[in-house]
Amino acid sequence: MFSLEFLILLAAGALAGGFVNGLAGFGTALFALGWWLQIMPPLQAVALVLAISVVSGFQGVWIVRRAIQWRDLALFLIPGLIGIPLGLQILWLIDADLLKLVVAGFLLLYGTFFLLRRELPRRTNSTPLIDITIGFLGGILGAVAGLSGALPTMWIALRDWTKEQSRALLQPYNVIILGISAILLAFEGAYTSDTLVLLAIAVPLAMLAAQAGFAVFRRIPTTRFRRLLVVLMFISGIVLLVRELL
C-alpha cells in the first residue's frame, strides 16, 4: 500500500501538472516531476507524466483544432519524431537527481529569460532551420522527461503570435510526441501494474485540474497569459532547485 505522504505528493503533481496543461497546453512534466521524482524512480515518473500529458492534452487539441497551421506544425513535429528514440535511450540511463536538476534548470532558464525583459521580444521573419532544430531537441526532451514543450515554448514566445496561435502549435506537437513516447515505453515494459494503479489515481485529478486551467486560459489576455506562465515557471524552478540542493 502507498503511504499518506506518497499519495499527497502524487496528488499534488497531478493537480499542478493538469492545471498548467489546461492553462498553457504543455507543462505537465515541468510541474509534476518535481513532486513525483521525490517518491518514485525516473522511469515510472516519466511514464506517468507522458500518459497524463496525452490524456489531458487531447482536450486542448480539440479546443484549438481550427487554429492549427499544419505547415508550421510539421516543421517542429517531423524532427521531433526523429528525436524520440534517442531520448528513450537516455531515459533508461538517467538518475532521479540529475533529472530533477534538468527540470529545475529549464524552469529557471525560461523564467529568467523573460523576467529580465520589460517587454517580450517579437520575431516576424521565417526561421525554418531553427524550427526544425527546436523540434528535434523537443522530441529528445519529450522522451527523456516529458519536456517536449519546453524549448518550443521559449522559441514560439519570441514570435508575434496570440496565445491561440501558440497553443495551436504547442498542444498537438506535445500530444503527438508524448503519445508516441508513451507507446514506445509501453512496449518496453514501463507500464507495470503499480504504474497503472498510480495512473488510475492521478488521471482523474489531472483532468479536473485541466478544466480549471482551461477556464483561466479563456479569460486571461495574451500578455498576462505569457507573464503568468513565466512567473509560475520561475517560482517552481526555484522551489525545486532549493529542495534538491538542501
PDB file of C-alpha atoms in Angstrom:
ATOM      1  CA  MET A   1       0.000   0.000   0.000  1.00  0.00           C
ATOM      2  CA  PHE A   2       1.025   3.589  -0.583  1.00  0.00           C
ATOM      3  CA  SER A   3       1.753   5.876   2.350  1.00  0.00           C
ATOM      4  CA  LEU A   4      -0.213   9.057   3.015  1.00  0.00           C
ATOM      5  CA  GLU A   5       2.811  11.183   2.092  1.00  0.00           C
ATOM      6  CA  PHE A   6       3.175   9.282  -1.176  1.00  0.00           C
ATOM      7  CA  LEU A   7      -0.484   9.871  -2.075  1.00  0.00           C
ATOM      8  CA  ILE A   8      -0.297  13.573  -1.164  1.00  0.00           C
ATOM      9  CA  LEU A   9       2.744  14.112  -3.406  1.00  0.00           C
ATOM     10  CA  LEU A  10       1.136  12.062  -6.176  1.00  0.00           C
ATOM     11  CA  ALA A  11      -2.000  14.217  -5.995  1.00  0.00           C
ATOM     12  CA  ALA A  12      -0.003  17.455  -5.840  1.00  0.00           C
ATOM     13  CA  GLY A  13       1.869  16.556  -9.011  1.00  0.00           C
ATOM     14  CA  ALA A  14      -1.310  15.532 -10.825  1.00  0.00           C
ATOM     15  CA  LEU A  15      -3.141  18.735  -9.867  1.00  0.00           C
ATOM     16  CA  ALA A  16      -0.211  21.034 -10.680  1.00  0.00           C
ATOM     17  CA  GLY A  17       0.580  19.313 -13.964  1.00  0.00           C
ATOM     18  CA  GLY A  18      -3.051  19.117 -15.046  1.00  0.00           C
ATOM     19  CA  PHE A  19      -3.761  22.765 -14.274  1.00  0.00           C
ATOM     20  CA  VAL A  20      -0.755  24.046 -16.222  1.00  0.00           C
ATOM     21  CA  ASN A  21      -1.521  21.736 -19.138  1.00  0.00           C
ATOM     22  CA  GLY A  22      -5.034  23.153 -19.251  1.00  0.00           C
ATOM     23  CA  LEU A  23      -3.732  26.706 -18.971  1.00  0.00           C
ATOM     24  CA  ALA A  24      -0.843  26.546 -21.431  1.00  0.00           C
ATOM     25  CA  GLY A  25      -1.161  23.380 -23.492  1.00  0.00           C
ATOM     26  CA  PHE A  26       2.087  21.993 -22.081  1.00  0.00           C
ATOM     27  CA  GLY A  27       3.968  21.848 -18.780  1.00  0.00           C
ATOM     28  CA  THR A  28       2.689  18.682 -17.114  1.00  0.00           C
ATOM     29  CA  ALA A  29       6.243  17.382 -16.762  1.00  0.00           C
ATOM     30  CA  LEU A  30       7.669  20.699 -15.586  1.00  0.00           C
ATOM     31  CA  PHE A  31       5.165  20.967 -12.757  1.00  0.00           C
ATOM     32  CA  ALA A  32       4.567  17.297 -11.900  1.00  0.00           C
ATOM     33  CA  LEU A  33       8.042  15.775 -11.980  1.00  0.00           C
ATOM     34  CA  GLY A  34       9.276  17.966  -9.150  1.00  0.00           C
ATOM     35  CA  TRP A  35       6.760  16.205  -6.907  1.00  0.00           C
ATOM     36  CA  TRP A  36       6.905  12.718  -8.359  1.00  0.00           C
ATOM     37  CA  LEU A  37      10.671  12.328  -8.502  1.00  0.00           C
ATOM     38  CA  GLN A  38      10.616  12.625  -4.712  1.00  0.00           C
ATOM     39  CA  ILE A  39       8.637   9.390  -4.408  1.00  0.00           C
ATOM     40  CA  MET A  40       9.333   7.212  -7.458  1.00  0.00           C
ATOM     41  CA  PRO A  41      12.150   6.337  -9.897  1.00  0.00           C
ATOM     42  CA  PRO A  42      12.586   8.415 -13.076  1.00  0.00           C
ATOM     43  CA  LEU A  43      11.221   5.775 -15.461  1.00  0.00           C
ATOM     44  CA  GLN A  44       7.975   5.433 -13.530  1.00  0.00           C
ATOM     45  CA  ALA A  45       7.607   9.185 -13.026  1.00  0.00           C
ATOM     46  CA  VAL A  46       8.153   9.906 -16.722  1.00  0.00           C
ATOM     47  CA  ALA A  47       5.759   7.108 -17.725  1.00  0.00           C
ATOM     48  CA  LEU A  48       3.073   8.756 -15.575  1.00  0.00           C
ATOM     49  CA  VAL A  49       3.819  12.195 -16.990  1.00  0.00           C
ATOM     50  CA  LEU A  50       3.616  11.002 -20.579  1.00  0.00           C
ATOM     51  CA  ALA A  51       0.269   9.286 -20.109  1.00  0.00           C
ATOM     52  CA  ILE A  52      -1.314  12.171 -18.199  1.00  0.00           C
ATOM     53  CA  SER A  53       0.028  14.753 -20.658  1.00  0.00           C
ATOM     54  CA  VAL A  54      -1.581  12.915 -23.548  1.00  0.00           C
ATOM     55  CA  VAL A  55      -4.930  12.328 -21.833  1.00  0.00           C
ATOM     56  CA  SER A  56      -5.309  15.914 -20.652  1.00  0.00           C
ATOM     57  CA  GLY A  57      -3.779  17.283 -23.856  1.00  0.00           C
ATOM     58  CA  PHE A  58      -6.489  15.818 -26.097  1.00  0.00           C
ATOM     59  CA  GLN A  59      -8.966  18.268 -24.596  1.00  0.00           C
ATOM     60  CA  GLY A  60      -6.723  21.171 -25.544  1.00  0.00           C
ATOM     61  CA  VAL A  61      -6.174  19.906 -29.091  1.00  0.00           C
ATOM     62  CA  TRP A  62      -9.936  19.806 -29.611  1.00  0.00           C
ATOM     63  CA  ILE A  63     -10.272  23.392 -28.401  1.00  0.00           C
ATOM     64  CA  VAL A  64      -7.642  24.776 -30.825  1.00  0.00           C
ATOM     65  CA  ARG A  65      -8.249  22.360 -33.739  1.00  0.00           C
ATOM     66  CA  ARG A  66      -9.480  25.083 -36.112  1.00  0.00           C
ATOM     67  CA  ALA A  67      -6.407  27.263 -35.493  1.00  0.00           C
ATOM     68  CA  ILE A  68      -3.792  24.587 -36.279  1.00  0.00           C
ATOM     69  CA  GLN A  69      -1.397  25.584 -39.072  1.00  0.00           C
ATOM     70  CA  TRP A  70      -0.230  22.231 -40.389  1.00  0.00           C
ATOM     71  CA  ARG A  71       2.846  23.515 -42.247  1.00  0.00           C
ATOM     72  CA  ASP A  72       4.175  25.254 -39.123  1.00  0.00           C
ATOM     73  CA  LEU A  73       3.381  22.194 -37.034  1.00  0.00           C
ATOM     74  CA  ALA A  74       5.194  19.854 -39.441  1.00  0.00           C
ATOM     75  CA  LEU A  75       8.432  21.859 -39.167  1.00  0.00           C
ATOM     76  CA  PHE A  76       8.528  21.043 -35.448  1.00  0.00           C
ATOM     77  CA  LEU A  77       6.811  17.665 -35.406  1.00  0.00           C
ATOM     78  CA  ILE A  78       8.698  15.648 -38.024  1.00  0.00           C
ATOM     79  CA  PRO A  79      12.147  16.367 -36.500  1.00  0.00           C
ATOM     80  CA  GLY A  80      10.631  15.768 -33.060  1.00  0.00           C
ATOM     81  CA  LEU A  81       9.560  12.267 -34.071  1.00  0.00           C
ATOM     82  CA  ILE A  82      13.125  11.553 -35.176  1.00  0.00           C
ATOM     83  CA  GLY A  83      14.427  12.653 -31.763  1.00  0.00           C
ATOM     84  CA  ILE A  84      12.192  10.328 -29.724  1.00  0.00           C
ATOM     85  CA  PRO A  85      14.304   7.121 -29.979  1.00  0.00           C
ATOM     86  CA  LEU A  86      17.407   8.957 -28.797  1.00  0.00           C
ATOM     87  CA  GLY A  87      15.512  10.398 -25.855  1.00  0.00           C
ATOM     88  CA  LEU A  88      14.215   6.974 -24.814  1.00  0.00           C
ATOM     89  CA  GLN A  89      17.748   5.595 -24.741  1.00  0.00           C
ATOM     90  CA  ILE A  90      18.802   8.426 -22.436  1.00  0.00           C
ATOM     91  CA  LEU A  91      15.791   7.838 -20.149  1.00  0.00           C
ATOM     92  CA  TRP A  92      16.930   4.303 -19.300  1.00  0.00           C
ATOM     93  CA  LEU A  93      20.276   5.690 -18.120  1.00  0.00           C
ATOM     94  CA  ILE A  94      19.392   8.904 -16.261  1.00  0.00           C
ATOM     95  CA  ASP A  95      19.025   9.033 -12.454  1.00  0.00           C
ATOM     96  CA  ALA A  96      16.446  10.925 -10.393  1.00  0.00           C
ATOM     97  CA  ASP A  97      18.773  13.621  -9.032  1.00  0.00           C
ATOM     98  CA  LEU A  98      20.042  14.563 -12.478  1.00  0.00           C
ATOM     99  CA  LEU A  99      16.525  14.612 -13.914  1.00  0.00           C
ATOM    100  CA  LYS A 100      15.311  16.926 -11.128  1.00  0.00           C
ATOM    101  CA  LEU A 101      18.164  19.315 -11.876  1.00  0.00           C
ATOM    102  CA  VAL A 102      17.311  19.230 -15.587  1.00  0.00           C
ATOM    103  CA  VAL A 103      13.680  20.107 -14.855  1.00  0.00           C
ATOM    104  CA  ALA A 104      14.665  22.891 -12.447  1.00  0.00           C
ATOM    105  CA  GLY A 105      17.152  24.227 -14.970  1.00  0.00           C
ATOM    106  CA  PHE A 106      14.535  24.509 -17.696  1.00  0.00           C
ATOM    107  CA  LEU A 107      12.090  26.226 -15.365  1.00  0.00           C
ATOM    108  CA  LEU A 108      14.671  28.791 -14.310  1.00  0.00           C
ATOM    109  CA  LEU A 109      16.005  29.274 -17.832  1.00  0.00           C
ATOM    110  CA  TYR A 110      12.561  30.081 -19.153  1.00  0.00           C
ATOM    111  CA  GLY A 111      11.530  32.237 -16.218  1.00  0.00           C
ATOM    112  CA  THR A 112      14.767  34.213 -16.006  1.00  0.00           C
ATOM    113  CA  PHE A 113      14.927  34.806 -19.749  1.00  0.00           C
ATOM    114  CA  PHE A 114      11.646  36.657 -19.764  1.00  0.00           C
ATOM    115  CA  LEU A 115      11.612  38.210 -16.315  1.00  0.00           C
ATOM    116  CA  LEU A 116      14.767  40.159 -17.171  1.00  0.00           C
ATOM    117  CA  ARG A 117      12.911  41.899 -20.008  1.00  0.00           C
ATOM    118  CA  ARG A 118      10.259  44.568 -19.587  1.00  0.00           C
ATOM    119  CA  GLU A 119       8.789  43.730 -22.981  1.00  0.00           C
ATOM    120  CA  LEU A 120       8.852  40.298 -24.552  1.00  0.00           C
ATOM    121  CA  PRO A 121      10.850  40.276 -27.812  1.00  0.00           C
ATOM    122  CA  ARG A 122       8.963  39.539 -31.025  1.00  0.00           C
ATOM    123  CA  ARG A 123      10.062  37.925 -34.303  1.00  0.00           C
ATOM    124  CA  THR A 124       8.145  38.094 -37.574  1.00  0.00           C
ATOM    125  CA  ASN A 125      10.607  36.501 -40.024  1.00  0.00           C
ATOM    126  CA  SER A 126      10.541  32.839 -41.049  1.00  0.00           C
ATOM    127  CA  THR A 127      13.182  30.612 -39.402  1.00  0.00           C
ATOM    128  CA  PRO A 128      12.654  27.037 -40.680  1.00  0.00           C
ATOM    129  CA  LEU A 129      16.117  25.726 -39.747  1.00  0.00           C
ATOM    130  CA  ILE A 130      15.755  26.884 -36.151  1.00  0.00           C
ATOM    131  CA  ASP A 131      12.209  25.488 -36.044  1.00  0.00           C
ATOM    132  CA  ILE A 132      13.493  22.094 -37.206  1.00  0.00           C
ATOM    133  CA  THR A 133      16.302  22.102 -34.630  1.00  0.00           C
ATOM    134  CA  ILE A 134      13.979  23.105 -31.796  1.00  0.00           C
ATOM    135  CA  GLY A 135      11.501  20.414 -32.844  1.00  0.00           C
ATOM    136  CA  PHE A 136      14.210  17.741 -32.856  1.00  0.00           C
ATOM    137  CA  LEU A 137      15.502  18.714 -29.402  1.00  0.00           C
ATOM    138  CA  GLY A 138      11.909  18.808 -28.128  1.00  0.00           C
ATOM    139  CA  GLY A 139      11.449  15.205 -29.264  1.00  0.00           C
ATOM    140  CA  ILE A 140      14.524  14.133 -27.299  1.00  0.00           C
ATOM    141  CA  LEU A 141      13.425  16.010 -24.170  1.00  0.00           C
ATOM    142  CA  GLY A 142       9.875  14.708 -24.522  1.00  0.00           C
ATOM    143  CA  ALA A 143      11.062  11.109 -24.384  1.00  0.00           C
ATOM    144  CA  VAL A 144      13.578  11.777 -21.593  1.00  0.00           C
ATOM    145  CA  ALA A 145      11.300  13.695 -19.246  1.00  0.00           C
ATOM    146  CA  GLY A 146       8.055  14.691 -20.931  1.00  0.00           C
ATOM    147  CA  LEU A 147       9.616  18.111 -21.609  1.00  0.00           C
ATOM    148  CA  SER A 148       8.778  18.281 -25.316  1.00  0.00           C
ATOM    149  CA  GLY A 149       7.178  21.698 -24.913  1.00  0.00           C
ATOM    150  CA  ALA A 150       9.989  23.455 -23.042  1.00  0.00           C
ATOM    151  CA  LEU A 151      12.204  24.631 -25.905  1.00  0.00           C
ATOM    152  CA  PRO A 152       9.377  25.146 -28.441  1.00  0.00           C
ATOM    153  CA  THR A 153       7.562  27.321 -25.909  1.00  0.00           C
ATOM    154  CA  MET A 154      10.599  29.545 -25.388  1.00  0.00           C
ATOM    155  CA  TRP A 155      11.107  29.881 -29.136  1.00  0.00           C
ATOM    156  CA  ILE A 156       7.465  30.490 -30.011  1.00  0.00           C
ATOM    157  CA  ALA A 157       7.197  33.104 -27.255  1.00  0.00           C
ATOM    158  CA  LEU A 158       9.592  35.213 -29.326  1.00  0.00           C
ATOM    159  CA  ARG A 159       7.090  35.378 -32.171  1.00  0.00           C
ATOM    160  CA  ASP A 160       4.329  37.884 -32.679  1.00  0.00           C
ATOM    161  CA  TRP A 161       1.618  35.296 -32.087  1.00  0.00           C
ATOM    162  CA  THR A 162      -1.535  35.308 -29.988  1.00  0.00           C
ATOM    163  CA  LYS A 163      -1.996  32.771 -27.211  1.00  0.00           C
ATOM    164  CA  GLU A 164      -4.366  30.836 -29.521  1.00  0.00           C
ATOM    165  CA  GLN A 165      -1.769  30.615 -32.307  1.00  0.00           C
ATOM    166  CA  SER A 166       0.922  29.500 -29.881  1.00  0.00           C
ATOM    167  CA  ARG A 167      -1.278  26.861 -28.344  1.00  0.00           C
ATOM    168  CA  ALA A 168      -2.431  25.588 -31.748  1.00  0.00           C
ATOM    169  CA  LEU A 169       1.161  24.538 -32.435  1.00  0.00           C
ATOM    170  CA  LEU A 170       2.314  23.511 -28.966  1.00  0.00           C
ATOM    171  CA  GLN A 171      -0.694  21.403 -27.965  1.00  0.00           C
ATOM    172  CA  PRO A 172      -0.780  18.979 -30.932  1.00  0.00           C
ATOM    173  CA  TYR A 173       3.027  18.835 -31.046  1.00  0.00           C
ATOM    174  CA  ASN A 174       3.175  17.800 -27.398  1.00  0.00           C
ATOM    175  CA  VAL A 175       0.325  15.305 -27.603  1.00  0.00           C
ATOM    176  CA  ILE A 176       1.824  13.509 -30.610  1.00  0.00           C
ATOM    177  CA  ILE A 177       5.429  13.485 -29.336  1.00  0.00           C
ATOM    178  CA  LEU A 178       4.455  12.373 -25.836  1.00  0.00           C
ATOM    179  CA  GLY A 179       1.851   9.912 -27.081  1.00  0.00           C
ATOM    180  CA  ILE A 180       4.351   8.091 -29.284  1.00  0.00           C
ATOM    181  CA  SER A 181       6.929   8.164 -26.482  1.00  0.00           C
ATOM    182  CA  ALA A 182       4.368   6.590 -24.123  1.00  0.00           C
ATOM    183  CA  ILE A 183       3.524   3.867 -26.640  1.00  0.00           C
ATOM    184  CA  LEU A 184       7.192   3.000 -27.133  1.00  0.00           C
ATOM    185  CA  LEU A 185       7.719   2.927 -23.353  1.00  0.00           C
ATOM    186  CA  ALA A 186       4.743   0.607 -23.005  1.00  0.00           C
ATOM    187  CA  PHE A 187       6.311  -1.826 -25.483  1.00  0.00           C
ATOM    188  CA  GLU A 188       9.457  -1.746 -23.346  1.00  0.00           C
ATOM    189  CA  GLY A 189       7.505  -2.716 -20.218  1.00  0.00           C
ATOM    190  CA  ALA A 190       7.458   0.649 -18.410  1.00  0.00           C
ATOM    191  CA  TYR A 191       3.751   0.488 -17.518  1.00  0.00           C
ATOM    192  CA  THR A 192       3.789  -2.068 -14.729  1.00  0.00           C
ATOM    193  CA  SER A 193       0.757  -2.932 -12.586  1.00  0.00           C
ATOM    194  CA  ASP A 194       1.884  -0.441  -9.911  1.00  0.00           C
ATOM    195  CA  THR A 195       2.227   2.313 -12.503  1.00  0.00           C
ATOM    196  CA  LEU A 196      -1.272   1.607 -13.832  1.00  0.00           C
ATOM    197  CA  VAL A 197      -2.677   1.905 -10.294  1.00  0.00           C
ATOM    198  CA  LEU A 198      -0.961   5.281  -9.910  1.00  0.00           C
ATOM    199  CA  LEU A 199      -2.410   6.377 -13.245  1.00  0.00           C
ATOM    200  CA  ALA A 200      -5.897   5.441 -12.080  1.00  0.00           C
ATOM    201  CA  ILE A 201      -5.434   7.817  -9.136  1.00  0.00           C
ATOM    202  CA  ALA A 202      -3.643  10.631 -10.938  1.00  0.00           C
ATOM    203  CA  VAL A 203      -5.593  10.874 -14.211  1.00  0.00           C
ATOM    204  CA  PRO A 204      -8.950  11.994 -12.724  1.00  0.00           C
ATOM    205  CA  LEU A 205      -7.196  14.630 -10.616  1.00  0.00           C
ATOM    206  CA  ALA A 206      -5.225  15.910 -13.611  1.00  0.00           C
ATOM    207  CA  MET A 207      -8.372  16.079 -15.751  1.00  0.00           C
ATOM    208  CA  LEU A 208     -10.238  18.120 -13.145  1.00  0.00           C
ATOM    209  CA  ALA A 209      -7.298  20.477 -12.745  1.00  0.00           C
ATOM    210  CA  ALA A 210      -7.008  20.820 -16.540  1.00  0.00           C
ATOM    211  CA  GLN A 211     -10.601  22.056 -16.687  1.00  0.00           C
ATOM    212  CA  ALA A 212      -9.695  24.792 -14.212  1.00  0.00           C
ATOM    213  CA  GLY A 213      -6.702  25.669 -16.372  1.00  0.00           C
ATOM    214  CA  PHE A 214      -8.905  25.892 -19.476  1.00  0.00           C
ATOM    215  CA  ALA A 215     -11.217  28.272 -17.665  1.00  0.00           C
ATOM    216  CA  VAL A 216      -8.330  30.605 -16.829  1.00  0.00           C
ATOM    217  CA  PHE A 217      -6.955  30.338 -20.388  1.00  0.00           C
ATOM    218  CA  ARG A 218     -10.253  31.528 -21.894  1.00  0.00           C
ATOM    219  CA  ARG A 219     -10.436  34.599 -19.672  1.00  0.00           C
ATOM    220  CA  ILE A 220      -6.861  35.849 -19.435  1.00  0.00           C
ATOM    221  CA  PRO A 221      -5.435  38.314 -22.043  1.00  0.00           C
ATOM    222  CA  THR A 222      -2.452  37.171 -24.154  1.00  0.00           C
ATOM    223  CA  THR A 223       0.061  39.449 -22.386  1.00  0.00           C
ATOM    224  CA  ARG A 224      -0.983  38.365 -18.908  1.00  0.00           C
ATOM    225  CA  PHE A 225      -1.090  34.764 -20.099  1.00  0.00           C
ATOM    226  CA  ARG A 226       2.609  34.909 -21.045  1.00  0.00           C
ATOM    227  CA  ARG A 227       3.589  36.659 -17.841  1.00  0.00           C
ATOM    228  CA  LEU A 228       1.663  34.183 -15.705  1.00  0.00           C
ATOM    229  CA  LEU A 229       3.475  31.247 -17.315  1.00  0.00           C
ATOM    230  CA  VAL A 230       6.817  32.914 -16.732  1.00  0.00           C
ATOM    231  CA  VAL A 231       6.124  33.597 -13.058  1.00  0.00           C
ATOM    232  CA  LEU A 232       4.796  30.076 -12.445  1.00  0.00           C
ATOM    233  CA  MET A 233       7.864  28.510 -14.037  1.00  0.00           C
ATOM    234  CA  PHE A 234      10.327  30.758 -12.261  1.00  0.00           C
ATOM    235  CA  ILE A 235       8.843  30.106  -8.825  1.00  0.00           C
ATOM    236  CA  SER A 236       8.595  26.367  -9.450  1.00  0.00           C
ATOM    237  CA  GLY A 237      12.197  26.194 -10.652  1.00  0.00           C
ATOM    238  CA  ILE A 238      13.479  27.969  -7.539  1.00  0.00           C
ATOM    239  CA  VAL A 239      11.490  25.691  -5.224  1.00  0.00           C
ATOM    240  CA  LEU A 240      12.636  22.519  -6.990  1.00  0.00           C
ATOM    241  CA  LEU A 241      16.279  23.613  -7.086  1.00  0.00           C
ATOM    242  CA  VAL A 242      16.302  24.591  -3.404  1.00  0.00           C
ATOM    243  CA  ARG A 243      14.688  21.299  -2.387  1.00  0.00           C
ATOM    244  CA  GLU A 244      17.264  19.355  -4.420  1.00  0.00           C
ATOM    245  CA  LEU A 245      20.297  21.235  -3.075  1.00  0.00           C
ATOM    246  CA  LEU A 246      19.297  21.223   0.592  1.00  0.00           C
TER     247      LEU A 246
END
